[in-house]
Tab-separated table of C-alpha atoms in Angstrom:
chain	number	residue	atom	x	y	z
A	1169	UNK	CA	125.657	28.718	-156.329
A	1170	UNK	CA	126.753	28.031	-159.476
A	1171	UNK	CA	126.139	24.550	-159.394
A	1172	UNK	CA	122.520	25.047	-158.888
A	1173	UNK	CA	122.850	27.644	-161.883
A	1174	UNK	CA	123.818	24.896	-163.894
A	1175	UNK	CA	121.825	22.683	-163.277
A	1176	UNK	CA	118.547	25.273	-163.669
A	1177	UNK	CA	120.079	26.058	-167.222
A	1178	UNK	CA	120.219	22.481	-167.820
A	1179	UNK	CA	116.659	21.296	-167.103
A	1180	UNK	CA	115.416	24.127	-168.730
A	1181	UNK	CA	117.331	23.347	-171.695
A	1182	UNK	CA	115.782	19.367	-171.313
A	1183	UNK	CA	112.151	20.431	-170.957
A	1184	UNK	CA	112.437	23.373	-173.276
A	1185	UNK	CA	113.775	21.044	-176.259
A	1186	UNK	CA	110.961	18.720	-175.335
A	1187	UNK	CA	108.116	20.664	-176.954
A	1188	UNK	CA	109.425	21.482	-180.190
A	1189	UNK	CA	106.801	21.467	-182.844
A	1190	UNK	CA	107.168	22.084	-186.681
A	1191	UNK	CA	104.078	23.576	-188.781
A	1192	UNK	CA	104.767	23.558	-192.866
A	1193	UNK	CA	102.819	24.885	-195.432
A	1194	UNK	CA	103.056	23.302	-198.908
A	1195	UNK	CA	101.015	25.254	-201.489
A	1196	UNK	CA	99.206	22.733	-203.859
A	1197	UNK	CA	98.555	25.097	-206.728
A	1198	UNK	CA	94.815	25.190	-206.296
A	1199	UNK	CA	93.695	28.000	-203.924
A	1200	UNK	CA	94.438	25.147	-201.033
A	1201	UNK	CA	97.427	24.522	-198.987
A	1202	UNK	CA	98.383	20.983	-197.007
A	1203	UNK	CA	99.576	22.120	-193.530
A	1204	UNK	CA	102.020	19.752	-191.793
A	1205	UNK	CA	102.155	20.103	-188.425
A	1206	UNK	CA	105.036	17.565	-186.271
A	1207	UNK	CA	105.493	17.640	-182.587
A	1208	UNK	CA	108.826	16.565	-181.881
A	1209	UNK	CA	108.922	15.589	-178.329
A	1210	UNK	CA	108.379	12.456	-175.683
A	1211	UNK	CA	105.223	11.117	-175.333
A	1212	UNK	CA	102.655	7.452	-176.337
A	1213	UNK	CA	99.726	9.586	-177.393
A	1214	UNK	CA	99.768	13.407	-179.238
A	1215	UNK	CA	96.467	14.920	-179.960
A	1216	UNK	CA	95.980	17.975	-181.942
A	1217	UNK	CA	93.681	20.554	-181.383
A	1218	UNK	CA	92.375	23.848	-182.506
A	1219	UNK	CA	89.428	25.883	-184.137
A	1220	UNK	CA	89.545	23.280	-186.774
A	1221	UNK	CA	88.660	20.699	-184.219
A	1222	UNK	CA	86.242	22.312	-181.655
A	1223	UNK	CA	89.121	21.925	-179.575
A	1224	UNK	CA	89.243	18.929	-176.915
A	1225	UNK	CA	85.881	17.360	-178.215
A	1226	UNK	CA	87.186	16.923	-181.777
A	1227	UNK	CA	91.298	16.480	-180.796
A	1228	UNK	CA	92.908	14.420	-183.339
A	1229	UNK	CA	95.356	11.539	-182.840
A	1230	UNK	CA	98.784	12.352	-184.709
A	1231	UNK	CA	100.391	9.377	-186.171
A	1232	UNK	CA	103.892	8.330	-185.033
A	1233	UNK	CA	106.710	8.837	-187.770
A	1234	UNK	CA	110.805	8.733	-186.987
A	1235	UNK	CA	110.470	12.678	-187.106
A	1236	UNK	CA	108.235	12.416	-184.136
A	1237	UNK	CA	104.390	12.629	-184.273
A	1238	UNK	CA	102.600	13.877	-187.784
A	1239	UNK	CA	99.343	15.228	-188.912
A	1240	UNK	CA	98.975	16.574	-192.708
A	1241	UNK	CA	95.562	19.055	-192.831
A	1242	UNK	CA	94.153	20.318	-196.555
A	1243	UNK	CA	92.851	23.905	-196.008
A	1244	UNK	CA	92.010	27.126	-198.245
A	1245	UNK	CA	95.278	29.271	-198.446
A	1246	UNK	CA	94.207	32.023	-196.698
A	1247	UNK	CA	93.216	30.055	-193.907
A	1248	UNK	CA	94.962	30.902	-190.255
A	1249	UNK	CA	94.486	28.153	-187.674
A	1250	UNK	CA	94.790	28.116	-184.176
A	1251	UNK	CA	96.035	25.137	-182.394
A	1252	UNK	CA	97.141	23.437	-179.177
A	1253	UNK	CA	99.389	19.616	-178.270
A	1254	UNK	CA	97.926	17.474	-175.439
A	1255	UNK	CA	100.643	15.058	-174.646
A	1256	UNK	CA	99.483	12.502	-172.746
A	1257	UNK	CA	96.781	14.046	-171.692
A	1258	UNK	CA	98.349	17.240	-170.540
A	1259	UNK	CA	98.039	20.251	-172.599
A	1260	UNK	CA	101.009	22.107	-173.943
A	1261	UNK	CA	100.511	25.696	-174.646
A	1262	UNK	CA	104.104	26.560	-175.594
A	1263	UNK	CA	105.640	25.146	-177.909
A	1264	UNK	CA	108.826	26.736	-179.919
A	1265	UNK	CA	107.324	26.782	-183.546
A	1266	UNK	CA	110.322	27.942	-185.684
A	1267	UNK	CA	109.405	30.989	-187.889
């Protein structure tokens, strides 16, 4: 029993650490801001989506860096955007985003 305890904690510690995203906002003194957002998990192709993209139909490819995959947005301050990861062409709805 405890084995299989174990080894439940353990993939769920695996595929838990495997959608770990980052979102930063850098205020650039003008009214806008430059939103970072970095997914930080396996994959050959991230796409990011949200209101800001019409979801699917306007996803955006994020560019691979050594942090893991990167997309820089300019947007007003104020400005809250919703957004999704497809991963290889499966959506990820939860990612841990630290706050």
């Amino acid at each position: 029993m405890m084995k299989k305890m174990l080894s439940f904690i353990a993939a769920f510690l695996v595929l838990g650490g495997a959608l770990f995203a980052d979102v930063t906002v850098k205020d650039l003194g003008d009214g806008n801001a430059e939103v970072t957002f970095v997914f930080k998990g396996a994959g050959t192709e991230v796409l990011l989506v949200g209101d800001f993209t019409d979801w699917q139909n306007g996803a955006i490819a994020m560019t691979k860096t050594d942090n893991g995959f990167e997309y820089k947005k300019t947007v007003p301050l104020a400005t809250t955007l919703k957004y999704k990861f497809i991963v290889d062409g499966t959506w990820h709805l939860r990612c841990q985003v630290p706050r």
